[in-house]
Amino acid sequence: MAWVRHGQGLVGWGVAARQTFVGEERFSRAQRWFTDWADSLPEEARDPLGTPPVAFASFTFDDQTPGSVVVIPQTLVTWRHGSASVASFGAPAEEPSGALTADLALPTTGGTGVRWRDDDTQAKQWTDAVRDAVKRIAAGELDKVVLARAVAADFEQRLDLRPVLGELAERYPQCWTFHVDGLIGATPELLIRKASDNVYSRVLAGTIRAAASDADNQVGAEALKDSAKDLAEHEYAVRSVAHALAAHCTDLQMADAPTVLTLANVQHLVTDVSARLADGGSALALAASLHPTAAVCGTPTERAEAVISELETINRARYSGPVGWFNGAGDGEFGIALRCAELSQDRRSARLFAGCGLVADSRASDELAESIAKLDAMRDAFTAQSAESLATSPRADAV
């Protein structure tokens, strides 16, 4: 399990407890289950230094889809501001083989060992759905909708997650690199961070492919900031986050205009939103209020959900749902599960996801190109996976 950005964050292994949830109350049920588990933990199973338990969590996009999961690791390593701490929860965790300092090194990346399943028929079906959705927007049925697509990957051997996570963290340091129960990725969008009464959210919407040079990226960034289509898409996303936070917070602050976040594969319009919590809600409760934002669903929400249900040909599962961590104090961080893949149980295959926000000016060919650019994040990470690192390490499941 992992939640890392700029070399800081959380990594866990072993399972002290795990539970899945489904339904409209999946967030509140997850909070109650975690609280009950932590309260019932016998003294001998608590961390010797008194560190309270932390849970990793990943929720489905749709509340009726099974698979929302909370996992409490047996061992948790926390990196903050150049220092590390280790905590253990539940039954004694299995010790990683060898010295911790040496054995946590990532295997060498490079090589292939991946076969892609992505055909023209699937792409055509998706672009046809995009055209249909844009017509509905132009007719006034809704203002924005996000349609997602998926491609499949097969691996020659069982996937070792460590080099994939290392590749994502190195290529996308501005993103939150994560792995929770088979969902792996690097998201640029933070749904919510709660620390005491401080609340923060990073909203992304409006995208172009990144260029080969800094000069070309600057040109692209200026064009993105001047794009009426992308600005409209972004405004819907910011408005939905601000509206949801206003029910729980005071002192909302955000810039008047978005800035541009440049990543290795794409550039995004971004707006950071900060606030002060007013009602004592937990990070999970805030995530429940915010999800789904217009950035991953559309607006009005109910109409966008209906269009997604009708036109999307995939089951999103946990793609575009909240993913992150939380603790018993109600603090935590949840990103939106973007630039990610969901692994099969045997880690021999995966589904990679990408979605595009559609407004009245959207063009199907441009949206397809955008989805391909977004898929590059996980394509590149899997392609860089070395054949020598597949299933040969005794610690292949440590992270």
PDB file of N, CA and C in Angstrom, residues 36-135:
ATOM      1  N   ASP A  36     -14.764   1.099  15.172  1.00  0.00           N
ATOM      2  CA  ASP A  36     -15.042  -0.070  16.005  1.00  0.00           C
ATOM      3  C   ASP A  36     -13.814  -0.973  16.095  1.00  0.00           C
ATOM      4  N   TRP A  37     -13.127  -1.162  14.967  1.00  0.00           N
ATOM      5  CA  TRP A  37     -11.930  -2.013  14.971  1.00  0.00           C
ATOM      6  C   TRP A  37     -10.852  -1.420  15.879  1.00  0.00           C
ATOM      7  N   ALA A  38     -10.593  -0.126  15.731  1.00  0.00           N
ATOM      8  CA  ALA A  38      -9.557   0.513  16.533  1.00  0.00           C
ATOM      9  C   ALA A  38      -9.900   0.488  18.024  1.00  0.00           C
ATOM     10  N   ASP A  39     -11.183   0.708  18.351  1.00  0.00           N
ATOM     11  CA  ASP A  39     -11.592   0.716  19.758  1.00  0.00           C
ATOM     12  C   ASP A  39     -11.483  -0.664  20.394  1.00  0.00           C
ATOM     13  N   SER A  40     -11.669  -1.717  19.592  1.00  0.00           N
ATOM     14  CA  SER A  40     -11.658  -3.079  20.136  1.00  0.00           C
ATOM     15  C   SER A  40     -10.275  -3.715  20.105  1.00  0.00           C
ATOM     16  N   LEU A  41      -9.283  -3.004  19.636  1.00  0.00           N
ATOM     17  CA  LEU A  41      -7.942  -3.560  19.511  1.00  0.00           C
ATOM     18  C   LEU A  41      -7.360  -3.820  20.901  1.00  0.00           C
ATOM     19  N   PRO A  42      -6.962  -5.055  21.203  1.00  0.00           N
ATOM     20  CA  PRO A  42      -6.380  -5.326  22.526  1.00  0.00           C
ATOM     21  C   PRO A  42      -5.044  -4.618  22.700  1.00  0.00           C
ATOM     22  N   GLU A  43      -4.660  -4.405  23.922  1.00  0.00           N
ATOM     23  CA  GLU A  43      -3.462  -3.626  24.225  1.00  0.00           C
ATOM     24  C   GLU A  43      -2.224  -4.210  23.567  1.00  0.00           C
ATOM     25  N   GLU A  44      -2.113  -5.537  23.559  1.00  0.00           N
ATOM     26  CA  GLU A  44      -0.915  -6.162  22.994  1.00  0.00           C
ATOM     27  C   GLU A  44      -0.831  -6.023  21.485  1.00  0.00           C
ATOM     28  N   ALA A  45      -1.951  -5.671  20.836  1.00  0.00           N
ATOM     29  CA  ALA A  45      -1.956  -5.509  19.384  1.00  0.00           C
ATOM     30  C   ALA A  45      -1.788  -4.065  18.948  1.00  0.00           C
ATOM     31  N   ARG A  46      -1.710  -3.144  19.918  1.00  0.00           N
ATOM     32  CA  ARG A  46      -1.530  -1.737  19.581  1.00  0.00           C
ATOM     33  C   ARG A  46      -0.060  -1.436  19.327  1.00  0.00           C
ATOM     34  N   ASP A  47       0.203  -0.334  18.632  1.00  0.00           N
ATOM     35  CA  ASP A  47       1.585   0.036  18.353  1.00  0.00           C
ATOM     36  C   ASP A  47       2.316   0.328  19.663  1.00  0.00           C
ATOM     37  N   PRO A  48       3.520  -0.229  19.847  1.00  0.00           N
ATOM     38  CA  PRO A  48       4.246  -0.034  21.111  1.00  0.00           C
ATOM     39  C   PRO A  48       4.515   1.432  21.441  1.00  0.00           C
ATOM     40  N   LEU A  49       4.655   2.282  20.422  1.00  0.00           N
ATOM     41  CA  LEU A  49       4.939   3.696  20.653  1.00  0.00           C
ATOM     42  C   LEU A  49       3.675   4.540  20.737  1.00  0.00           C
ATOM     43  N   GLY A  50       2.518   3.890  20.634  1.00  0.00           N
ATOM     44  CA  GLY A  50       1.264   4.615  20.782  1.00  0.00           C
ATOM     45  C   GLY A  50       0.741   5.271  19.525  1.00  0.00           C
ATOM     46  N   THR A  51       1.340   4.959  18.374  1.00  0.00           N
ATOM     47  CA  THR A  51       0.856   5.534  17.114  1.00  0.00           C
ATOM     48  C   THR A  51      -0.540   4.999  16.802  1.00  0.00           C
ATOM     49  N   PRO A  52      -1.524   5.862  16.575  1.00  0.00           N
ATOM     50  CA  PRO A  52      -2.869   5.374  16.266  1.00  0.00           C
ATOM     51  C   PRO A  52      -2.922   4.740  14.882  1.00  0.00           C
ATOM     52  N   PRO A  53      -3.833   3.796  14.661  1.00  0.00           N
ATOM     53  CA  PRO A  53      -3.919   3.130  13.362  1.00  0.00           C
ATOM     54  C   PRO A  53      -4.262   4.099  12.230  1.00  0.00           C
ATOM     55  N   VAL A  54      -3.804   3.734  11.063  1.00  0.00           N
ATOM     56  CA  VAL A  54      -4.098   4.458   9.823  1.00  0.00           C
ATOM     57  C   VAL A  54      -4.636   3.448   8.822  1.00  0.00           C
ATOM     58  N   ALA A  55      -5.644   3.835   8.052  1.00  0.00           N
ATOM     59  CA  ALA A  55      -6.233   2.957   7.049  1.00  0.00           C
ATOM     60  C   ALA A  55      -6.041   3.539   5.654  1.00  0.00           C
ATOM     61  N   PHE A  56      -5.740   2.675   4.700  1.00  0.00           N
ATOM     62  CA  PHE A  56      -5.764   3.027   3.287  1.00  0.00           C
ATOM     63  C   PHE A  56      -7.146   2.672   2.750  1.00  0.00           C
ATOM     64  N   ALA A  57      -7.680   3.491   1.832  1.00  0.00           N
ATOM     65  CA  ALA A  57      -9.041   3.267   1.351  1.00  0.00           C
ATOM     66  C   ALA A  57      -9.168   3.632  -0.114  1.00  0.00           C
ATOM     67  N   SER A  58     -10.063   2.928  -0.782  1.00  0.00           N
ATOM     68  CA  SER A  58     -10.367   3.202  -2.191  1.00  0.00           C
ATOM     69  C   SER A  58     -11.839   2.892  -2.404  1.00  0.00           C
ATOM     70  N   PHE A  59     -12.561   3.856  -2.986  1.00  0.00           N
ATOM     71  CA  PHE A  59     -14.013   3.731  -3.131  1.00  0.00           C
ATOM     72  C   PHE A  59     -14.409   3.713  -4.604  1.00  0.00           C
ATOM     73  N   THR A  60     -15.463   2.988  -4.896  1.00  0.00           N
ATOM     74  CA  THR A  60     -15.969   2.919  -6.256  1.00  0.00           C
ATOM     75  C   THR A  60     -16.584   4.253  -6.671  1.00  0.00           C
ATOM     76  N   PHE A  61     -16.588   4.469  -7.994  1.00  0.00           N
ATOM     77  CA  PHE A  61     -17.229   5.677  -8.521  1.00  0.00           C
ATOM     78  C   PHE A  61     -18.724   5.654  -8.235  1.00  0.00           C
ATOM     79  N   ASP A  62     -19.356   4.519  -8.465  1.00  0.00           N
ATOM     80  CA  ASP A  62     -20.802   4.374  -8.315  1.00  0.00           C
ATOM     81  C   ASP A  62     -21.107   3.672  -6.997  1.00  0.00           C
ATOM     82  N   ASP A  63     -22.104   4.165  -6.265  1.00  0.00           N
ATOM     83  CA  ASP A  63     -22.348   3.597  -4.942  1.00  0.00           C
ATOM     84  C   ASP A  63     -22.933   2.193  -4.980  1.00  0.00           C
ATOM     85  N   GLN A  64     -23.494   1.773  -6.115  1.00  0.00           N
ATOM     86  CA  GLN A  64     -24.071   0.436  -6.207  1.00  0.00           C
ATOM     87  C   GLN A  64     -23.086  -0.599  -6.741  1.00  0.00           C
ATOM     88  N   THR A  65     -21.884  -0.182  -7.071  1.00  0.00           N
ATOM     89  CA  THR A  65     -20.860  -1.111  -7.542  1.00  0.00           C
ATOM     90  C   THR A  65     -20.078  -1.654  -6.352  1.00  0.00           C
ATOM     91  N   PRO A  66     -19.997  -2.982  -6.183  1.00  0.00           N
ATOM     92  CA  PRO A  66     -19.212  -3.528  -5.078  1.00  0.00           C
ATOM     93  C   PRO A  66     -17.723  -3.226  -5.267  1.00  0.00           C
ATOM     94  N   GLY A  67     -16.986  -3.237  -4.174  1.00  0.00           N
ATOM     95  CA  GLY A  67     -15.538  -3.126  -4.292  1.00  0.00           C
ATOM     96  C   GLY A  67     -14.890  -2.006  -3.513  1.00  0.00           C
ATOM     97  N   SER A  68     -15.667  -1.092  -2.915  1.00  0.00           N
ATOM     98  CA  SER A  68     -15.050  -0.095  -2.047  1.00  0.00           C
ATOM     99  C   SER A  68     -14.363  -0.822  -0.897  1.00  0.00           C
ATOM    100  N   VAL A  69     -13.130  -0.443  -0.596  1.00  0.00           N
ATOM    101  CA  VAL A  69     -12.335  -1.249   0.329  1.00  0.00           C
ATOM    102  C   VAL A  69     -11.530  -0.363   1.270  1.00  0.00           C
ATOM    103  N   VAL A  70     -11.398  -0.822   2.513  1.00  0.00           N
ATOM    104  CA  VAL A  70     -10.537  -0.190   3.507  1.00  0.00           C
ATOM    105  C   VAL A  70      -9.572  -1.262   4.011  1.00  0.00           C
ATOM    106  N   VAL A  71      -8.282  -0.936   4.035  1.00  0.00           N
ATOM    107  CA  VAL A  71      -7.251  -1.871   4.476  1.00  0.00           C
ATOM    108  C   VAL A  71      -6.396  -1.199   5.536  1.00  0.00           C
ATOM    109  N   ILE A  72      -6.249  -1.847   6.682  1.00  0.00           N
ATOM    110  CA  ILE A  72      -5.356  -1.371   7.745  1.00  0.00           C
ATOM    111  C   ILE A  72      -4.085  -2.205   7.673  1.00  0.00           C
ATOM    112  N   PRO A  73      -2.941  -1.583   7.406  1.00  0.00           N
ATOM    113  CA  PRO A  73      -1.701  -2.364   7.272  1.00  0.00           C
ATOM    114  C   PRO A  73      -1.185  -2.826   8.630  1.00  0.00           C
ATOM    115  N   GLN A  74      -0.462  -3.944   8.624  1.00  0.00           N
ATOM    116  CA  GLN A  74       0.201  -4.380   9.846  1.00  0.00           C
ATOM    117  C   GLN A  74       1.396  -3.491  10.174  1.00  0.00           C
ATOM    118  N   THR A  75       2.110  -3.082   9.143  1.00  0.00           N
ATOM    119  CA  THR A  75       3.273  -2.215   9.331  1.00  0.00           C
ATOM    120  C   THR A  75       3.104  -0.969   8.481  1.00  0.00           C
ATOM    121  N   LEU A  76       3.350   0.181   9.069  1.00  0.00           N
ATOM    122  CA  LEU A  76       3.206   1.464   8.373  1.00  0.00           C
ATOM    123  C   LEU A  76       4.485   2.268   8.541  1.00  0.00           C
ATOM    124  N   VAL A  77       5.051   2.683   7.407  1.00  0.00           N
ATOM    125  CA  VAL A  77       6.206   3.575   7.406  1.00  0.00           C
ATOM    126  C   VAL A  77       5.735   4.949   6.945  1.00  0.00           C
ATOM    127  N   THR A  78       6.033   5.973   7.729  1.00  0.00           N
ATOM    128  CA  THR A  78       5.638   7.341   7.423  1.00  0.00           C
ATOM    129  C   THR A  78       6.883   8.190   7.216  1.00  0.00           C
ATOM    130  N   TRP A  79       6.945   8.871   6.074  1.00  0.00           N
ATOM    131  CA  TRP A  79       8.032   9.816   5.783  1.00  0.00           C
ATOM    132  C   TRP A  79       7.462  11.227   5.830  1.00  0.00           C
ATOM    133  N   ARG A  80       8.032  12.065   6.653  1.00  0.00           N
ATOM    134  CA  ARG A  80       7.604  13.457   6.743  1.00  0.00           C
ATOM    135  C   ARG A  80       8.831  14.335   6.997  1.00  0.00           C
ATOM    136  N   HIS A  81       9.075  15.287   6.094  1.00  0.00           N
ATOM    137  CA  HIS A  81      10.105  16.312   6.288  1.00  0.00           C
ATOM    138  C   HIS A  81      11.472  15.708   6.612  1.00  0.00           C
ATOM    139  N   GLY A  82      11.830  14.675   5.876  1.00  0.00           N
ATOM    140  CA  GLY A  82      13.158  14.099   6.000  1.00  0.00           C
ATOM    141  C   GLY A  82      13.335  13.081   7.103  1.00  0.00           C
ATOM    142  N   SER A  83      12.308  12.773   7.866  1.00  0.00           N
ATOM    143  CA  SER A  83      12.419  11.763   8.913  1.00  0.00           C
ATOM    144  C   SER A  83      11.362  10.690   8.710  1.00  0.00           C
ATOM    145  N   ALA A  84      11.638   9.488   9.227  1.00  0.00           N
ATOM    146  CA  ALA A  84      10.745   8.352   9.048  1.00  0.00           C
ATOM    147  C   ALA A  84      10.357   7.770  10.393  1.00  0.00           C
ATOM    148  N   SER A  85       9.170   7.204  10.445  1.00  0.00           N
ATOM    149  CA  SER A  85       8.726   6.476  11.633  1.00  0.00           C
ATOM    150  C   SER A  85       8.046   5.194  11.188  1.00  0.00           C
ATOM    151  N   VAL A  86       8.113   4.185  12.042  1.00  0.00           N
ATOM    152  CA  VAL A  86       7.526   2.886  11.750  1.00  0.00           C
ATOM    153  C   VAL A  86       6.546   2.532  12.855  1.00  0.00           C
ATOM    154  N   ALA A  87       5.361   2.070  12.476  1.00  0.00           N
ATOM    155  CA  ALA A  87       4.341   1.662  13.448  1.00  0.00           C
ATOM    156  C   ALA A  87       3.785   0.310  13.029  1.00  0.00           C
ATOM    157  N   SER A  88       3.273  -0.446  13.982  1.00  0.00           N
ATOM    158  CA  SER A  88       2.661  -1.740  13.684  1.00  0.00           C
ATOM    159  C   SER A  88       1.322  -1.829  14.390  1.00  0.00           C
ATOM    160  N   PHE A  89       0.378  -2.503  13.749  1.00  0.00           N
ATOM    161  CA  PHE A  89      -0.980  -2.630  14.269  1.00  0.00           C
ATOM    162  C   PHE A  89      -1.443  -4.068  14.134  1.00  0.00           C
ATOM    163  N   GLY A  90      -2.323  -4.498  15.016  1.00  0.00           N
ATOM    164  CA  GLY A  90      -2.902  -5.826  14.908  1.00  0.00           C
ATOM    165  C   GLY A  90      -1.886  -6.905  15.224  1.00  0.00           C
ATOM    166  N   ALA A  91      -2.015  -8.052  14.550  1.00  0.00           N
ATOM    167  CA  ALA A  91      -1.101  -9.173  14.761  1.00  0.00           C
ATOM    168  C   ALA A  91       0.301  -8.789  14.310  1.00  0.00           C
ATOM    169  N   PRO A  92       1.342  -9.412  14.860  1.00  0.00           N
ATOM    170  CA  PRO A  92       2.709  -9.093  14.446  1.00  0.00           C
ATOM    171  C   PRO A  92       2.872  -9.242  12.947  1.00  0.00           C
ATOM    172  N   ALA A  93       3.464  -8.235  12.324  1.00  0.00           N
ATOM    173  CA  ALA A  93       3.639  -8.246  10.877  1.00  0.00           C
ATOM    174  C   ALA A  93       4.808  -9.126  10.493  1.00  0.00           C
ATOM    175  N   GLU A  94       4.739  -9.681   9.284  1.00  0.00           N
ATOM    176  CA  GLU A  94       5.872 -10.420   8.758  1.00  0.00           C
ATOM    177  C   GLU A  94       7.000  -9.444   8.451  1.00  0.00           C
ATOM    178  N   GLU A  95       8.190  -9.770   8.947  1.00  0.00           N
ATOM    179  CA  GLU A  95       9.326  -8.898   8.702  1.00  0.00           C
ATOM    180  C   GLU A  95       9.795  -9.063   7.269  1.00  0.00           C
ATOM    181  N   PRO A  96      10.093  -7.970   6.555  1.00  0.00           N
ATOM    182  CA  PRO A  96      10.703  -8.095   5.245  1.00  0.00           C
ATOM    183  C   PRO A  96      12.029  -8.829   5.366  1.00  0.00           C
ATOM    184  N   SER A  97      12.335  -9.686   4.395  1.00  0.00           N
ATOM    185  CA  SER A  97      13.597 -10.412   4.438  1.00  0.00           C
ATOM    186  C   SER A  97      14.756  -9.451   4.237  1.00  0.00           C
ATOM    187  N   GLY A  98      15.834  -9.667   4.998  1.00  0.00           N
ATOM    188  CA  GLY A  98      17.012  -8.829   4.849  1.00  0.00           C
ATOM    189  C   GLY A  98      16.880  -7.534   5.622  1.00  0.00           C
ATOM    190  N   ALA A  99      17.910  -6.719   5.544  1.00  0.00           N
ATOM    191  CA  ALA A  99      17.923  -5.437   6.246  1.00  0.00           C
ATOM    192  C   ALA A  99      16.913  -4.490   5.613  1.00  0.00           C
ATOM    193  N   LEU A 100      16.175  -3.772   6.446  1.00  0.00           N
ATOM    194  CA  LEU A 100      15.125  -2.878   5.957  1.00  0.00           C
ATOM    195  C   LEU A 100      15.695  -1.813   5.034  1.00  0.00           C
ATOM    196  N   THR A 101      16.855  -1.250   5.413  1.00  0.00           N
ATOM    197  CA  THR A 101      17.415  -0.157   4.619  1.00  0.00           C
ATOM    198  C   THR A 101      17.828  -0.623   3.234  1.00  0.00           C
ATOM    199  N   ALA A 102      18.312  -1.849   3.125  1.00  0.00           N
ATOM    200  CA  ALA A 102      18.762  -2.345   1.824  1.00  0.00           C
ATOM    201  C   ALA A 102      17.621  -2.944   1.022  1.00  0.00           C
ATOM    202  N   ASP A 103      16.702  -3.644   1.705  1.00  0.00           N
ATOM    203  CA  ASP A 103      15.710  -4.429   0.994  1.00  0.00           C
ATOM    204  C   ASP A 103      14.559  -3.601   0.460  1.00  0.00           C
ATOM    205  N   LEU A 104      14.410  -2.363   0.938  1.00  0.00           N
ATOM    206  CA  LEU A 104      13.347  -1.513   0.420  1.00  0.00           C
ATOM    207  C   LEU A 104      13.738  -0.831  -0.885  1.00  0.00           C
ATOM    208  N   ALA A 105      14.990  -1.034  -1.345  1.00  0.00           N
ATOM    209  CA  ALA A 105      15.402  -0.446  -2.616  1.00  0.00           C
ATOM    210  C   ALA A 105      14.568  -1.026  -3.750  1.00  0.00           C
ATOM    211  N   LEU A 106      14.215  -0.179  -4.711  1.00  0.00           N
ATOM    212  CA  LEU A 106      13.403  -0.627  -5.836  1.00  0.00           C
ATOM    213  C   LEU A 106      14.240  -1.451  -6.807  1.00  0.00           C
ATOM    214  N   PRO A 107      13.655  -2.502  -7.400  1.00  0.00           N
ATOM    215  CA  PRO A 107      14.365  -3.219  -8.457  1.00  0.00           C
ATOM    216  C   PRO A 107      14.620  -2.305  -9.646  1.00  0.00           C
ATOM    217  N   THR A 108      15.596  -2.664 -10.447  1.00  0.00           N
ATOM    218  CA  THR A 108      15.896  -1.893 -11.647  1.00  0.00           C
ATOM    219  C   THR A 108      14.731  -1.963 -12.623  1.00  0.00           C
ATOM    220  N   THR A 109      14.369  -0.826 -13.219  1.00  0.00           N
ATOM    221  CA  THR A 109      13.319  -0.824 -14.228  1.00  0.00           C
ATOM    222  C   THR A 109      13.937  -0.870 -15.610  1.00  0.00           C
ATOM    223  N   GLY A 110      13.091  -1.026 -16.611  1.00  0.00           N
ATOM    224  CA  GLY A 110      13.549  -1.124 -17.988  1.00  0.00           C
ATOM    225  C   GLY A 110      13.047  -2.419 -18.589  1.00  0.00           C
ATOM    226  N   GLY A 111      12.930  -2.506 -19.909  1.00  0.00           N
ATOM    227  CA  GLY A 111      12.429  -3.706 -20.544  1.00  0.00           C
ATOM    228  C   GLY A 111      10.936  -3.631 -20.752  1.00  0.00           C
ATOM    229  N   THR A 112      10.352  -4.747 -21.216  1.00  0.00           N
ATOM    230  CA  THR A 112       8.917  -4.762 -21.492  1.00  0.00           C
ATOM    231  C   THR A 112       8.266  -5.937 -20.782  1.00  0.00           C
ATOM    232  N   GLY A 113       7.573  -6.811 -21.543  1.00  0.00           N
ATOM    233  CA  GLY A 113       6.839  -7.892 -20.922  1.00  0.00           C
ATOM    234  C   GLY A 113       5.369  -7.608 -20.798  1.00  0.00           C
ATOM    235  N   VAL A 114       4.841  -6.664 -21.608  1.00  0.00           N
ATOM    236  CA  VAL A 114       3.439  -6.266 -21.554  1.00  0.00           C
ATOM    237  C   VAL A 114       2.820  -6.424 -22.940  1.00  0.00           C
ATOM    238  N   ARG A 115       1.616  -6.984 -22.986  1.00  0.00           N
ATOM    239  CA  ARG A 115       0.857  -7.046 -24.234  1.00  0.00           C
ATOM    240  C   ARG A 115      -0.411  -6.231 -24.064  1.00  0.00           C
ATOM    241  N   TRP A 116      -0.657  -5.301 -24.999  1.00  0.00           N
ATOM    242  CA  TRP A 116      -1.795  -4.394 -24.904  1.00  0.00           C
ATOM    243  C   TRP A 116      -2.969  -4.922 -25.711  1.00  0.00           C
ATOM    244  N   ARG A 117      -4.165  -4.742 -25.168  1.00  0.00           N
ATOM    245  CA  ARG A 117      -5.398  -5.087 -25.874  1.00  0.00           C
ATOM    246  C   ARG A 117      -6.231  -3.817 -26.019  1.00  0.00           C
ATOM    247  N   ASP A 118      -6.058  -3.141 -27.150  1.00  0.00           N
ATOM    248  CA  ASP A 118      -6.768  -1.880 -27.419  1.00  0.00           C
ATOM    249  C   ASP A 118      -7.006  -1.818 -28.919  1.00  0.00           C
ATOM    250  N   ASP A 119      -8.243  -1.987 -29.351  1.00  0.00           N
ATOM    251  CA  ASP A 119      -8.494  -2.064 -30.784  1.00  0.00           C
ATOM    252  C   ASP A 119      -9.249  -0.828 -31.282  1.00  0.00           C
ATOM    253  N   ASP A 120      -9.278  -0.688 -32.604  1.00  0.00           N
ATOM    254  CA  ASP A 120      -9.934   0.459 -33.216  1.00  0.00           C
ATOM    255  C   ASP A 120     -11.443   0.465 -32.955  1.00  0.00           C
ATOM    256  N   THR A 121     -12.034  -0.734 -32.845  1.00  0.00           N
ATOM    257  CA  THR A 121     -13.477  -0.813 -32.612  1.00  0.00           C
ATOM    258  C   THR A 121     -13.849  -0.168 -31.284  1.00  0.00           C
ATOM    259  N   GLN A 122     -13.065  -0.463 -30.253  1.00  0.00           N
ATOM    260  CA  GLN A 122     -13.343   0.116 -28.940  1.00  0.00           C
ATOM    261  C   GLN A 122     -13.209   1.624 -28.969  1.00  0.00           C
ATOM    262  N   ALA A 123     -12.163   2.130 -29.645  1.00  0.00           N
ATOM    263  CA  ALA A 123     -11.964   3.577 -29.733  1.00  0.00           C
ATOM    264  C   ALA A 123     -13.106   4.240 -30.500  1.00  0.00           C
ATOM    265  N   LYS A 124     -13.575   3.577 -31.569  1.00  0.00           N
ATOM    266  CA  LYS A 124     -14.682   4.139 -32.354  1.00  0.00           C
ATOM    267  C   LYS A 124     -15.968   4.177 -31.531  1.00  0.00           C
ATOM    268  N   GLN A 125     -16.231   3.136 -30.763  1.00  0.00           N
ATOM    269  CA  GLN A 125     -17.428   3.129 -29.918  1.00  0.00           C
ATOM    270  C   GLN A 125     -17.388   4.288 -28.931  1.00  0.00           C
ATOM    271  N   TRP A 126     -16.212   4.547 -28.400  1.00  0.00           N
ATOM    272  CA  TRP A 126     -16.088   5.624 -27.417  1.00  0.00           C
ATOM    273  C   TRP A 126     -16.266   6.988 -28.077  1.00  0.00           C
ATOM    274  N   THR A 127     -15.654   7.198 -29.238  1.00  0.00           N
ATOM    275  CA  THR A 127     -15.808   8.492 -29.903  1.00  0.00           C
ATOM    276  C   THR A 127     -17.251   8.702 -30.367  1.00  0.00           C
ATOM    277  N   ASP A 128     -17.947   7.637 -30.749  1.00  0.00           N
ATOM    278  CA  ASP A 128     -19.374   7.764 -31.076  1.00  0.00           C
ATOM    279  C   ASP A 128     -20.165   8.206 -29.850  1.00  0.00           C
ATOM    280  N   ALA A 129     -19.814   7.643 -28.690  1.00  0.00           N
ATOM    281  CA  ALA A 129     -20.481   8.041 -27.450  1.00  0.00           C
ATOM    282  C   ALA A 129     -20.188   9.500 -27.124  1.00  0.00           C
ATOM    283  N   VAL A 130     -18.957   9.943 -27.382  1.00  0.00           N
ATOM    284  CA  VAL A 130     -18.601  11.346 -27.160  1.00  0.00           C
ATOM    285  C   VAL A 130     -19.471  12.257 -28.024  1.00  0.00           C
ATOM    286  N   ARG A 131     -19.613  11.928 -29.294  1.00  0.00           N
ATOM    287  CA  ARG A 131     -20.438  12.745 -30.197  1.00  0.00           C
ATOM    288  C   ARG A 131     -21.880  12.804 -29.717  1.00  0.00           C
ATOM    289  N   ASP A 132     -22.387  11.661 -29.262  1.00  0.00           N
ATOM    290  CA  ASP A 132     -23.759  11.619 -28.746  1.00  0.00           C
ATOM    291  C   ASP A 132     -23.888  12.528 -27.529  1.00  0.00           C
ATOM    292  N   ALA A 133     -22.929  12.461 -26.614  1.00  0.00           N
ATOM    293  CA  ALA A 133     -22.984  13.281 -25.403  1.00  0.00           C
ATOM    294  C   ALA A 133     -22.912  14.766 -25.732  1.00  0.00           C
ATOM    295  N   VAL A 134     -22.054  15.146 -26.668  1.00  0.00           N
ATOM    296  CA  VAL A 134     -21.918  16.559 -27.038  1.00  0.00           C
ATOM    297  C   VAL A 134     -23.223  17.075 -27.645  1.00  0.00           C
ATOM    298  N   LYS A 135     -23.898  16.252 -28.442  1.00  0.00           N
ATOM    299  CA  LYS A 135     -25.193  16.652 -28.993  1.00  0.00           C
ATOM    300  C   LYS A 135     -26.203  16.924 -27.875  1.00  0.00           C
TER     301      LYS A 135
END
